[in-house]
Tab-separated table of C-alpha atoms and ligand atoms in Angstrom:
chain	number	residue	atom	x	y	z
A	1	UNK	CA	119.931	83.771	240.327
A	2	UNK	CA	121.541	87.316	239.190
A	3	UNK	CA	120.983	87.694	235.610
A	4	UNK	CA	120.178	91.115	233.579
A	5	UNK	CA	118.831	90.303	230.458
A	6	UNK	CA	115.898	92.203	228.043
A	7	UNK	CA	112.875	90.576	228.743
A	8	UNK	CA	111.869	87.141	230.368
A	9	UNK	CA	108.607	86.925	228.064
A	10	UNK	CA	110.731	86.288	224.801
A	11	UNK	CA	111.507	82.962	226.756
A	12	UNK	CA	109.391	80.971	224.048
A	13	UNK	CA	110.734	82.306	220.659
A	14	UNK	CA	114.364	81.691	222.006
A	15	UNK	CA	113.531	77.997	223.540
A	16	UNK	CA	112.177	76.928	219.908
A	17	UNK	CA	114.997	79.072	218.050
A	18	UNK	CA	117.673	77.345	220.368
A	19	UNK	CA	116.043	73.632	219.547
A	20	UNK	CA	116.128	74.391	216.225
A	21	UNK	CA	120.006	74.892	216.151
A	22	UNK	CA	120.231	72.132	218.222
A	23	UNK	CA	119.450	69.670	215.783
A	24	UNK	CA	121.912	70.889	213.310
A	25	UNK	CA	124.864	70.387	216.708
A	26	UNK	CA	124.989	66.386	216.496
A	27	UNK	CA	128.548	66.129	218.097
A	28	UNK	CA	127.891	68.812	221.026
A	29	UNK	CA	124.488	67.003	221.666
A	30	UNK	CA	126.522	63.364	221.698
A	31	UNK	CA	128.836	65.366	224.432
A	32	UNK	CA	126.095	66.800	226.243
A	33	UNK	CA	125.137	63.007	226.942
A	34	UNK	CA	127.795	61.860	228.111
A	35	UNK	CA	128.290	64.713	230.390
A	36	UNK	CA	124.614	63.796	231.824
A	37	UNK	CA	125.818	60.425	232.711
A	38	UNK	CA	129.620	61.187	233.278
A	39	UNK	CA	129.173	64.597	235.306
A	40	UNK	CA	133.054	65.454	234.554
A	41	UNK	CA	132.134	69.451	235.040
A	42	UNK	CA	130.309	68.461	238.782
A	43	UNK	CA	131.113	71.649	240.914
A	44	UNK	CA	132.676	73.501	238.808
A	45	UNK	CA	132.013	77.198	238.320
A	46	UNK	CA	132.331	78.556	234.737
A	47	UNK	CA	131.546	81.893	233.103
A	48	UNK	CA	131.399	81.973	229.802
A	49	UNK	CA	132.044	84.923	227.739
A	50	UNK	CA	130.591	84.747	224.097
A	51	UNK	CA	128.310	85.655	221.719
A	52	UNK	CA	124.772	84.947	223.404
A	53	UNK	CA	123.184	83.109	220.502
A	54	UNK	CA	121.535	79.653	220.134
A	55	UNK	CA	124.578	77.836	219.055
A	56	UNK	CA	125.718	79.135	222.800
A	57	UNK	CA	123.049	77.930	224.488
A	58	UNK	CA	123.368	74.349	223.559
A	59	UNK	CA	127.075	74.567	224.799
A	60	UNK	CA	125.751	75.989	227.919
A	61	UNK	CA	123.159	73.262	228.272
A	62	UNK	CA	126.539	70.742	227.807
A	63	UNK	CA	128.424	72.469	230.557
A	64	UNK	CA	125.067	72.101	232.775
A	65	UNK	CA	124.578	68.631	231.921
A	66	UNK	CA	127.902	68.355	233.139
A	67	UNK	CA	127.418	69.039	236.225
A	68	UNK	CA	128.926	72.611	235.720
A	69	UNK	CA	127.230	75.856	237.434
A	70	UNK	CA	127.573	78.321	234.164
A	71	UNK	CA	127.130	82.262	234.264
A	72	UNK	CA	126.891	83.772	230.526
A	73	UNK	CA	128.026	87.309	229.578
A	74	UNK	CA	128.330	88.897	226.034
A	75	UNK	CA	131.366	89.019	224.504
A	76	UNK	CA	129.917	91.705	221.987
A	77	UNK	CA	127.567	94.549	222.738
A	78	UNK	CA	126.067	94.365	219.767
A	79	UNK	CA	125.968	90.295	219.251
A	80	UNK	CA	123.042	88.889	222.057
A	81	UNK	CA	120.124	87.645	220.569
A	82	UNK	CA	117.542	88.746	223.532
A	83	UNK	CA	115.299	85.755	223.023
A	84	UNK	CA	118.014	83.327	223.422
A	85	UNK	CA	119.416	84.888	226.913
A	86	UNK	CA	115.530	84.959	228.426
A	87	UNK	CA	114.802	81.269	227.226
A	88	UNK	CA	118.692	80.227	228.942
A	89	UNK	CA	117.446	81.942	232.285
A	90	UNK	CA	113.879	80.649	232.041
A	91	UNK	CA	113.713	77.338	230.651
A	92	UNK	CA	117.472	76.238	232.169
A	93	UNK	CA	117.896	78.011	234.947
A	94	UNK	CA	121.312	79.548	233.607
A	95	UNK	CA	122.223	83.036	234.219
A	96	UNK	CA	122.434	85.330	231.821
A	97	UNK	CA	124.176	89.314	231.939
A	98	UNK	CA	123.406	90.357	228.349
A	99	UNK	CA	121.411	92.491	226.230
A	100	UNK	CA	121.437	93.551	222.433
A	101	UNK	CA	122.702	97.357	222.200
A	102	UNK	CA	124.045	97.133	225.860
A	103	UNK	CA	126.189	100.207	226.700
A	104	UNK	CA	130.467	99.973	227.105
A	105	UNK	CA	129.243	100.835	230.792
A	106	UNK	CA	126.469	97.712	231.248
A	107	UNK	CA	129.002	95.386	229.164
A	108	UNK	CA	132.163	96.410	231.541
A	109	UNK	CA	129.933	96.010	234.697
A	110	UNK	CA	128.447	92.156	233.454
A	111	UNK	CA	132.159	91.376	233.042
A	112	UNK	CA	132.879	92.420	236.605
A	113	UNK	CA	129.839	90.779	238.221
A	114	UNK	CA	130.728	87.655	236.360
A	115	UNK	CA	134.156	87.818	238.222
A	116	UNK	CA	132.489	87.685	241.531
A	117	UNK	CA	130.828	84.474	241.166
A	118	UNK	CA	134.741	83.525	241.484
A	119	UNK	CA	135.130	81.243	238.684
A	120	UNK	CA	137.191	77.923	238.318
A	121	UNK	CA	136.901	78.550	234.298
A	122	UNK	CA	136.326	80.907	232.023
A	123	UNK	CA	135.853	79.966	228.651
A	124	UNK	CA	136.333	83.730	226.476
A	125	UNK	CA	135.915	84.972	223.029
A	126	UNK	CA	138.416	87.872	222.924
A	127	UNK	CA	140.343	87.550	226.139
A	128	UNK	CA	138.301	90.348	227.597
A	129	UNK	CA	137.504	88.638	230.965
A	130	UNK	CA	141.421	86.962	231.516
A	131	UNK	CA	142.115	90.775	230.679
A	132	UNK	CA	139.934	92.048	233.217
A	133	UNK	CA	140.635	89.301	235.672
A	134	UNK	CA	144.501	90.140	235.636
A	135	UNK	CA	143.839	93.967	235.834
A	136	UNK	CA	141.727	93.983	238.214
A	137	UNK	CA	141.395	90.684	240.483
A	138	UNK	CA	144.465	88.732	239.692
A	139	UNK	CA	143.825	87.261	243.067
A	140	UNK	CA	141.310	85.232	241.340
A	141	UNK	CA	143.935	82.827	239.385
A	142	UNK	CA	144.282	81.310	243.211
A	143	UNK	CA	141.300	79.517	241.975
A	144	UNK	CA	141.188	79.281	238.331
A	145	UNK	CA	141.609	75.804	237.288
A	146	UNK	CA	142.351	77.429	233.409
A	147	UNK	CA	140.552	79.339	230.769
A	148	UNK	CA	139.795	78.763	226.815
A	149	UNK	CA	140.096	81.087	224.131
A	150	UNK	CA	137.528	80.917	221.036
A	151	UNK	CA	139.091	83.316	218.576
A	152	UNK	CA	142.180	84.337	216.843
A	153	UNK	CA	141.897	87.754	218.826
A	154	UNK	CA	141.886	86.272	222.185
A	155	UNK	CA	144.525	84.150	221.228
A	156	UNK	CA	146.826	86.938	219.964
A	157	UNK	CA	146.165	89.020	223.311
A	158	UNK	CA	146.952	85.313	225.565
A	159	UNK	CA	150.409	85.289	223.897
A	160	UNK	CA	151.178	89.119	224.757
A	161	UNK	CA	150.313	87.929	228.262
A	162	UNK	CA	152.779	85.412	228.212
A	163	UNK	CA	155.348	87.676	226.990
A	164	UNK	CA	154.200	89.965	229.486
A	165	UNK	CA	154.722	87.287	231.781
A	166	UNK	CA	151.292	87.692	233.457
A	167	UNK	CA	149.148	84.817	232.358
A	168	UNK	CA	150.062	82.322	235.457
A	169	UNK	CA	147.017	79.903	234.507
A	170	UNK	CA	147.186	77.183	231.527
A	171	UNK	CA	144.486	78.798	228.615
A	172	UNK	CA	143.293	76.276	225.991
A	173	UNK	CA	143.479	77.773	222.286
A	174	UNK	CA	140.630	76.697	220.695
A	175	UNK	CA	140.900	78.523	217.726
A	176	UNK	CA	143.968	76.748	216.868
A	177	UNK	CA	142.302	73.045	217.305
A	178	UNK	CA	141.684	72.575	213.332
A	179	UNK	CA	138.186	71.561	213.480
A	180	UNK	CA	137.592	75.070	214.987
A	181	UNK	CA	139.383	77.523	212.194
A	182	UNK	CA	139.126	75.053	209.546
A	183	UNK	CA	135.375	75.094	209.454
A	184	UNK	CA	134.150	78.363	211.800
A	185	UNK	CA	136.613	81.081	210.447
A	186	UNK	CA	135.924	79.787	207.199
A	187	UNK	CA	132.712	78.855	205.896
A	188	UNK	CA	131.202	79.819	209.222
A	189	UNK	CA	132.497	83.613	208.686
A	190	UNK	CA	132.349	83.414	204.782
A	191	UNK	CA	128.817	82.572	204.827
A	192	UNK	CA	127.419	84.870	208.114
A	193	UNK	CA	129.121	87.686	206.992
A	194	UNK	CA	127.731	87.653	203.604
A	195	UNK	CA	124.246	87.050	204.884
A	196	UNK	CA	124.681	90.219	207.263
A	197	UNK	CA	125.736	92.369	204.572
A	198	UNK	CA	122.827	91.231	202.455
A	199	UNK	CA	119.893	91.223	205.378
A	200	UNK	CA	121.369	95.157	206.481
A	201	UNK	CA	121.179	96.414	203.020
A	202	UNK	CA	119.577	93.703	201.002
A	203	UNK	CA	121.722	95.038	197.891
A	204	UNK	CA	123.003	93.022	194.899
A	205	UNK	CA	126.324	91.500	195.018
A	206	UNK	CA	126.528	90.051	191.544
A	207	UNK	CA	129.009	92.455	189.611
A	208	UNK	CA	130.302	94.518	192.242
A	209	UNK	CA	133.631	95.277	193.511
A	210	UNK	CA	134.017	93.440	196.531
A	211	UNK	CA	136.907	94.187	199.079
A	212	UNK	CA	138.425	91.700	201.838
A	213	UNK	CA	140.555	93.481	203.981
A	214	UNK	CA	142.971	90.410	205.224
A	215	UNK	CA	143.455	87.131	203.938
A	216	UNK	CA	142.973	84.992	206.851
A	217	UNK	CA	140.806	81.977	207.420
A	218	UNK	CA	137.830	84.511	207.860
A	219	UNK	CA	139.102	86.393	204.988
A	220	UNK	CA	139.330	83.825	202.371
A	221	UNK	CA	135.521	82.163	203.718
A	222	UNK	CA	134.466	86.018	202.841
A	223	UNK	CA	136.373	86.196	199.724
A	224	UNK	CA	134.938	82.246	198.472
A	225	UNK	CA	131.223	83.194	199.135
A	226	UNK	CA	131.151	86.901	197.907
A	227	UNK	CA	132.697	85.431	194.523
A	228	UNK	CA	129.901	82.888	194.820
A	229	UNK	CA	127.436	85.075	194.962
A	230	UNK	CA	128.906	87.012	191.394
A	231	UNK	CA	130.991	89.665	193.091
A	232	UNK	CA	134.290	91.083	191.581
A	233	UNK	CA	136.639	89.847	194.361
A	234	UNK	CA	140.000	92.319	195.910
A	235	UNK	CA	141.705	91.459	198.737
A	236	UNK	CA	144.147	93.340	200.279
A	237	UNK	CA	147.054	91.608	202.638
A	238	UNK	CA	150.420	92.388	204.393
A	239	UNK	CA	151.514	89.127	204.489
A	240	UNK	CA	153.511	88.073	201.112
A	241	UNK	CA	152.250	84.159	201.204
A	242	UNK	CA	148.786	85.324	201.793
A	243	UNK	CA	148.686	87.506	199.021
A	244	UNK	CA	149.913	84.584	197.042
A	245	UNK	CA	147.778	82.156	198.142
A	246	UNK	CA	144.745	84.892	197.077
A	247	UNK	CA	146.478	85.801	194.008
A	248	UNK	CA	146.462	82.087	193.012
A	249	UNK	CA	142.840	80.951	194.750
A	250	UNK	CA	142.045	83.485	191.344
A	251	UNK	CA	141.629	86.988	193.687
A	252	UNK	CA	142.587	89.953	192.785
A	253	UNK	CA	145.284	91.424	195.471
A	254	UNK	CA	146.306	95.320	195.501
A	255	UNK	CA	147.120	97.858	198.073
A	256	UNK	CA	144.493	99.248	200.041
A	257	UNK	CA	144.842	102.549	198.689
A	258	UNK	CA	144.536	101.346	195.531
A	259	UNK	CA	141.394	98.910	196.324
A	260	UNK	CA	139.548	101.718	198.571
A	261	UNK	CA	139.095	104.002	195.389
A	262	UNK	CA	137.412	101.415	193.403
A	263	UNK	CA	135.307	98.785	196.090
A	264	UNK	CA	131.329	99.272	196.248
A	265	UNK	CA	131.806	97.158	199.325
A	266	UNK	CA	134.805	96.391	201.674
A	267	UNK	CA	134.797	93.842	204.415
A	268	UNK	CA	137.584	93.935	207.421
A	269	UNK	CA	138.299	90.420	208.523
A	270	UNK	CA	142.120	91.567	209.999
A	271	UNK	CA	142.608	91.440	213.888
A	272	UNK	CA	144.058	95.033	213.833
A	273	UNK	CA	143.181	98.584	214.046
A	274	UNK	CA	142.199	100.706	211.513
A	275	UNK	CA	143.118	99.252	208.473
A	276	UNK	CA	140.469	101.315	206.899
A	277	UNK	CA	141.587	104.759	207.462
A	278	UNK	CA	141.488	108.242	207.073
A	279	UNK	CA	142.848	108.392	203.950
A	280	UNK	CA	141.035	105.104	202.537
A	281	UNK	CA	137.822	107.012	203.265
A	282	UNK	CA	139.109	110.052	201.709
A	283	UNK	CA	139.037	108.235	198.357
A	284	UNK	CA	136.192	106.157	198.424
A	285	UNK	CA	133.443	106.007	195.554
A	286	UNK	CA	130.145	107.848	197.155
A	287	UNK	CA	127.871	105.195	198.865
A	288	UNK	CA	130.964	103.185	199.197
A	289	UNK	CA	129.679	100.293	201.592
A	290	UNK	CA	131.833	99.719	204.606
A	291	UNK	CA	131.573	96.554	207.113
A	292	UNK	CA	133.463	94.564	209.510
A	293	UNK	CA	133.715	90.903	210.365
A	294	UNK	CA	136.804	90.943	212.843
A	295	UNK	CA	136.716	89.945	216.470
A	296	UNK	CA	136.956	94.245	217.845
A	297	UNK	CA	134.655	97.199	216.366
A	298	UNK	CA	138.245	98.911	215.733
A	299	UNK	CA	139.235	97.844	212.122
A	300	UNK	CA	137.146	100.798	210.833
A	301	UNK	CA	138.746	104.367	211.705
A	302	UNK	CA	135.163	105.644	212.615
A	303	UNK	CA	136.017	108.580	214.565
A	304	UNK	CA	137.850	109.871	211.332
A	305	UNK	CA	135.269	108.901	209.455
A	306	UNK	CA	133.092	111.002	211.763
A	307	UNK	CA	135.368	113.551	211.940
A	308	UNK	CA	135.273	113.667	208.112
A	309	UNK	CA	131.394	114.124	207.827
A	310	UNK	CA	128.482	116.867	208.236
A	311	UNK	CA	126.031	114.267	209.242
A	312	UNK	CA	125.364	110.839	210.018
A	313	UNK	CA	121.755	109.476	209.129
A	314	UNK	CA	120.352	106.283	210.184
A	315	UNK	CA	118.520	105.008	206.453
A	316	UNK	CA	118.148	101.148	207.872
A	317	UNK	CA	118.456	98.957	211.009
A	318	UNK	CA	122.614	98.165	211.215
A	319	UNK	CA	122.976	100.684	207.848
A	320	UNK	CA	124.436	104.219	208.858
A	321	UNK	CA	125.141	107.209	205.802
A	322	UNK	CA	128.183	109.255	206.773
A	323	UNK	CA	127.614	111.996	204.828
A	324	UNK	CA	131.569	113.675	204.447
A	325	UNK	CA	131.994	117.323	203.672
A	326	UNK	CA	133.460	116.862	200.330
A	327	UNK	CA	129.803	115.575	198.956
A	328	UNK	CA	130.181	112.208	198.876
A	329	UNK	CA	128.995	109.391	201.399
A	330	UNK	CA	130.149	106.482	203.217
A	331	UNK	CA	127.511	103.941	204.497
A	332	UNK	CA	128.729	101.495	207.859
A	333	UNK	CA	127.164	98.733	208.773
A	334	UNK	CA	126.472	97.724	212.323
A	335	UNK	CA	128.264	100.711	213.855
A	336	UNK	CA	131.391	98.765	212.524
A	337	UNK	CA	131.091	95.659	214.855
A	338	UNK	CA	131.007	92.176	213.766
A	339	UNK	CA	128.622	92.441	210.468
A	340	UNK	CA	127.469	88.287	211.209
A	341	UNK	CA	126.425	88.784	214.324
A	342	UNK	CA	125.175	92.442	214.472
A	343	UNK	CA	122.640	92.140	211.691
A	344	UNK	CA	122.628	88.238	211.073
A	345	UNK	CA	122.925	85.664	213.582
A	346	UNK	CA	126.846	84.642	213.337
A	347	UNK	CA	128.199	81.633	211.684
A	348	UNK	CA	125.104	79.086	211.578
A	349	UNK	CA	125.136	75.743	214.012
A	350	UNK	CA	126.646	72.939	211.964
A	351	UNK	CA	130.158	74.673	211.802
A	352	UNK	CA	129.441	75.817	215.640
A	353	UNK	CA	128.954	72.616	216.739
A	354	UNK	CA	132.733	71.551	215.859
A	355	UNK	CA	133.968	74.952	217.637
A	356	UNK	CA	131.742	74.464	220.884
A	357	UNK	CA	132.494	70.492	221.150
A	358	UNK	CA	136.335	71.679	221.300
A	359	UNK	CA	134.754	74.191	223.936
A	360	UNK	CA	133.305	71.270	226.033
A	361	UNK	CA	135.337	68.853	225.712
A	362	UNK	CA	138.696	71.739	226.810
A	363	UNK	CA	136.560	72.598	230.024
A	364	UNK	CA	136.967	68.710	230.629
A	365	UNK	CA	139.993	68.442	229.874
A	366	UNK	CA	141.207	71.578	231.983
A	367	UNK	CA	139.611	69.669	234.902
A	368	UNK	CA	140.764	66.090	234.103
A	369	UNK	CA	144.236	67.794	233.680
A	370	UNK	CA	144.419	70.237	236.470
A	371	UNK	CA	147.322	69.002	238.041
A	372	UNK	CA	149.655	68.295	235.292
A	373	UNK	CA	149.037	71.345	233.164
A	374	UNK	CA	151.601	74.233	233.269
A	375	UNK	CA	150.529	77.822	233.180
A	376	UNK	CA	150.730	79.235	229.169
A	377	UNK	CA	148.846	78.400	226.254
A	378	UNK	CA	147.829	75.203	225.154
A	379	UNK	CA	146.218	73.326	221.911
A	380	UNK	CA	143.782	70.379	222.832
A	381	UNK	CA	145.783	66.615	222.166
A	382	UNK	CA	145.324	66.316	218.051
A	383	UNK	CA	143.226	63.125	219.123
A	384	UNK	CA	140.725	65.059	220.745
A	385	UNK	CA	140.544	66.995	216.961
A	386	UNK	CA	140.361	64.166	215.197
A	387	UNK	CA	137.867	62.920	217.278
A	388	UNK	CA	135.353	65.495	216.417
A	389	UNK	CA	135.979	65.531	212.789
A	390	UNK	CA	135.404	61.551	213.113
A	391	UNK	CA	131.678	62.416	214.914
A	392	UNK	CA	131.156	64.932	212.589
A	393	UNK	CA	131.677	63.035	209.563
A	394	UNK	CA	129.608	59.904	211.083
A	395	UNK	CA	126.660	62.544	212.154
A	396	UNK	CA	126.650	63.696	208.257
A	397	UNK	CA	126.125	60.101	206.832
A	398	UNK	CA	130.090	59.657	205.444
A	399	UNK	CA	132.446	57.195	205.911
A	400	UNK	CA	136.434	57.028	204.818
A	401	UNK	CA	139.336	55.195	204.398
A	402	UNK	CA	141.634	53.857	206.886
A	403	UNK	CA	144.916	52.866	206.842
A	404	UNK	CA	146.114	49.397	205.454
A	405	UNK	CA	149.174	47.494	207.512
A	406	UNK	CA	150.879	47.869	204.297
A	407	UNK	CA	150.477	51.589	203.898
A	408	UNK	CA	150.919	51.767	207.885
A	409	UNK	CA	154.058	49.863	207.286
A	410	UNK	CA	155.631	52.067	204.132
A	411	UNK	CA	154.864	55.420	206.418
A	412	UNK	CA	156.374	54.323	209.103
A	413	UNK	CA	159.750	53.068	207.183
A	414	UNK	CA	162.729	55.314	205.338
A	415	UNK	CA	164.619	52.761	203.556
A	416	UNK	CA	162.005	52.164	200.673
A	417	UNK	CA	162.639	55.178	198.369
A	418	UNK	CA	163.736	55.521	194.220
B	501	LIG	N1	130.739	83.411	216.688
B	501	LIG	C1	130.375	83.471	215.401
B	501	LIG	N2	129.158	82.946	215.220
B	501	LIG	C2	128.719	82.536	216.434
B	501	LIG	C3	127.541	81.905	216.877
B	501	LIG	N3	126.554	81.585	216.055
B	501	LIG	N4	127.442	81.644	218.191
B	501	LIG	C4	128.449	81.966	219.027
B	501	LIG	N5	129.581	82.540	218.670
B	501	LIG	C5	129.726	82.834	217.364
C-alpha cells in the first residue's frame, strides 16, 4: 500500500479520536452496515479528496465496508489531522497521501499519484482532482463511473466545466442535497469557524466588531454564532436579497470599505478572490484580526498585504502580525486558509454525518445508476434527502407529523379555495 503520511506511531490517538466522532455519525454508521452486508461499492476504486479528519475516516470506513478499495488525499494543505491519516493506514488498511503543512509541491504530487490508481470515482471537495484529471489525464473519464462534489466551490468550478463543455462524466452535487448545506455550511461552519478563531487567538468576542464577508449559508452560521457569543455583527454582501435577508435576521450590512475601517475581526466566507483587499487593509484599525472560512486560501489579498508590510512575525500557532509600513498591524490567521480546519478541527461530526451519508449513499448511487446517468451535474433523488433527515431525526430521539388523507387530499386538489 502507497501512502505518505506523518508518522505511523500517532496510529492510537487518531483510532480513539476517530471512534469518538463516530458515535456522534448515527446515520453514516447505519450505512456503513448495510454496505457490510450489501457490498454495493464491491470493486470499485475510489479516491477521495477531502479534509483528512475523523469525520472522514468513518466515511472511508463506509466506502470499505462497501466493498470499495479507497485512496485518501487532502483537499487542504493545511486541513489533515496527522493522527487520523496514520490510524486510517494502520488500523484499516486505507491509504492515505496527506500531511498537515504539506507543501503546494507534495499536495500537487498526492493528487497525481492518486490519479494513477485509475479511479472509477472520485468523490472531491473543491473540484481539484476532476480539474487535474481533465488537464492532465482526461483519458481517465474512459473509466470513471462519476464523481461527487462536497462544497459550493467545487460545485461552482463543475458548472464552468460544463459550460466549458469538458466535464463528459455525470458529478453528484452534494452540496446542493439540503441535508448537506442546510446543516454543514451552517451550523457546521458557524460553529468551527468560531471555535478556530477563538483556539488561534483565544481573544474575547463579546463586544467586538465582528465582520462576515458574504452572506451565504456559511456566512449567516458565522454571523448567528459570533452574535451568540456577544459580538457586534457586519456583514458585507453583493447580492441585494442577501443583504436583506441579513439586514432583517437583525445584522448590520455596509460596504466593505466602510466595514474594514471599523471590524476588530473579519471573517471571509465568499467563494471569490480577494474580497479583502489592498485598500481594505489600507484602512484597517491596528491589530485588526483577519481570517478565512471559504473553500480556497485566496479571499485574503495576502501578497498585498505582504507587500504592504516591514515584517511578518509569528506571535502564536495559526496567528501571524503583518506589521505594515504605515505603523499599524494586521494579524492573519492560518496563513489565510480555512480558519475551522487550520486551527480547529472543521465542522464537528453530528452535522458531518448528514454531509458524508449523502457522500455514501451518491457513490452508490453513481454505481447503481451507471448506465442511465448522463454526463453533467446532478442532485441526489429528494427521497434520498429526506431519507437522511428521517434517520437523523430518529437517531436524535424525535418524532413528527405525517400527513392525514384529508390534508393529503386538500394538497393534492385546486378547486377548494375562498
Ligand atoms: N469540512 C468541514 N469540516 C469537515 C470535517 N470535520 N471533516 C471533513 N470535511 C470537513
Amino acid at each position: 500500500m502507497g501512502y505518505d503520511i506523518k508518522d505511523i506511531n500517532l496510529a492510537p490517538q487518531g483510532k480513539q479520536r476517530i471512534e469518538w466522532a463516530d458515535r456522534e455519525m448515527p446515520v453514516l454508521r447505519l450505512i456503513r452496515e448495510r454496505f457490510e452486508q450489501e457490498k454495493p461499492l464491491e470493486g470499485i476504486k475510489i479516491v477521495a479528496c477531502a479534509h483528512i479528519t475523523t469525520e472522514t475516516a468513518n466515511l472511508a470506513r463506509t466506502l470499505q465496508a462497501g466493498g470499495a478499495e479507497a485512496t485518501l488525499i487532502a483537499s487542504n494543505p493545511l486541513s489533515t489531522q496527522d493522527d487520523v491519516a496514520a490510524s486510517l493506514v494502520a488500523d484499516w488498511n486505507i491509504p492515505v497521501m496527506a500531511i498537515k503543512g504539506e507543501s503546494i509541491e507534495t499536495y500537487v504530487s498526492h493528487v497525481r499519484a492518486a490519479l494513477d490508481t485509475n479511479p472509477n470515482i472520485i468523490i472531491d471537495d473543491g473540484s481539484d482532482v476532476v480539474a487535474t484529471m481533465l488537464k492532465e489525464k482526461p483519458e481517465l473519464a474512459k473509466t470513471i463511473i462519476g464523481t461527487t462534489e462536497e462544497t459550493t466551490t467545487g460545485i461552482v468550478r463543475l458548472n464552468a466545466m460544463v459550460k466549458a463543455g469538458v466535464l463528459n462524466f455525470p458529478s453528484i452535487a452534494v452540496n446542493d442535497a439540503q441535508t448537506k448545506h442546510f446543516f454543514d455550511n451552517r451550523y457546521g461552519t458557524g460553529q468551527s469557524t468560531l471555535d478556530g478563531i477563538i483556539r488561534a487567538t483565544n481573544i474575547l468576542l463579546a463586544g467586538k466588531n465582528f465582520v462576515v464577508v458574504g452572506y451565504g449559508w456559511c456566512g449567516k452560521g458565522c454571523a448567528m454564532r459570533a452574535r451568540g457569543m456577544g459580538a457586534n455583527v457586519i456583514v458585507t454582501e453583493i447580492d441585494p436579497i442577501k443583504a436583506i435577508e441579513a439586514v432583517m435576521d437583525g445584522f448590520r450590512v455596509m460596504p466593505m470599505g466602510e466595514a474594514a475601517k471599523i471590524g476588530d475581526f473579519f471573517v471571509t466566507v465568499t467563494g471569490n478572490r480577494h474580497v479583502i483587499d489592498k485598500e481594505h487593509f489600507e484602512v484597517m484599525k491596528d491589530g485588526a484580526i483577519v481570517a478565512n472560512s471559504g473553500h480556497f486560501d485566496l479571499e485574503l489579498n495576502l501578497d498585498a498585504l505582504k507587500e504592504m508590510s516591514s515584517e511578518v512575525n509569528n506571535r502564536r500557532p495559526f496567528v501571524e502580525e503583518y506589521s505594515k509600513k504605515d505603523g499599524k498591524s494586521v494579524i492573519v490567521l492560518g496563513e489565510g486558509r480555512l480558519i475551522n480546519l487550520a486551527a480547529a478541527e472543521g465542522h464537528p461530526a453530528s452535522v458531518m454525518d448528514m454531509s458524508f451519508a449523502n457522500q455514501a449513499l451518491s457513490a452508490e448511487y453513481l454505481v447503481k445508476n451507471q448506465a442511465t446517468l448522463d454526463a453533467g451535474v446532478h442532485v441526489l433523488p429528494a427521497e434520498v434527502d429526506q431519507e437522511i433527515a428521517s434517520l437523523k431525526l430518529r437517531s436524535l430521539g424525535i418524532s413528527i407529523d405525517t400527513l392525514t388523507p384529508d390534508m393529503l387530499e386538500y394538497m393534492s386538489s385546486w378547486e377548494t379555495g375562498t
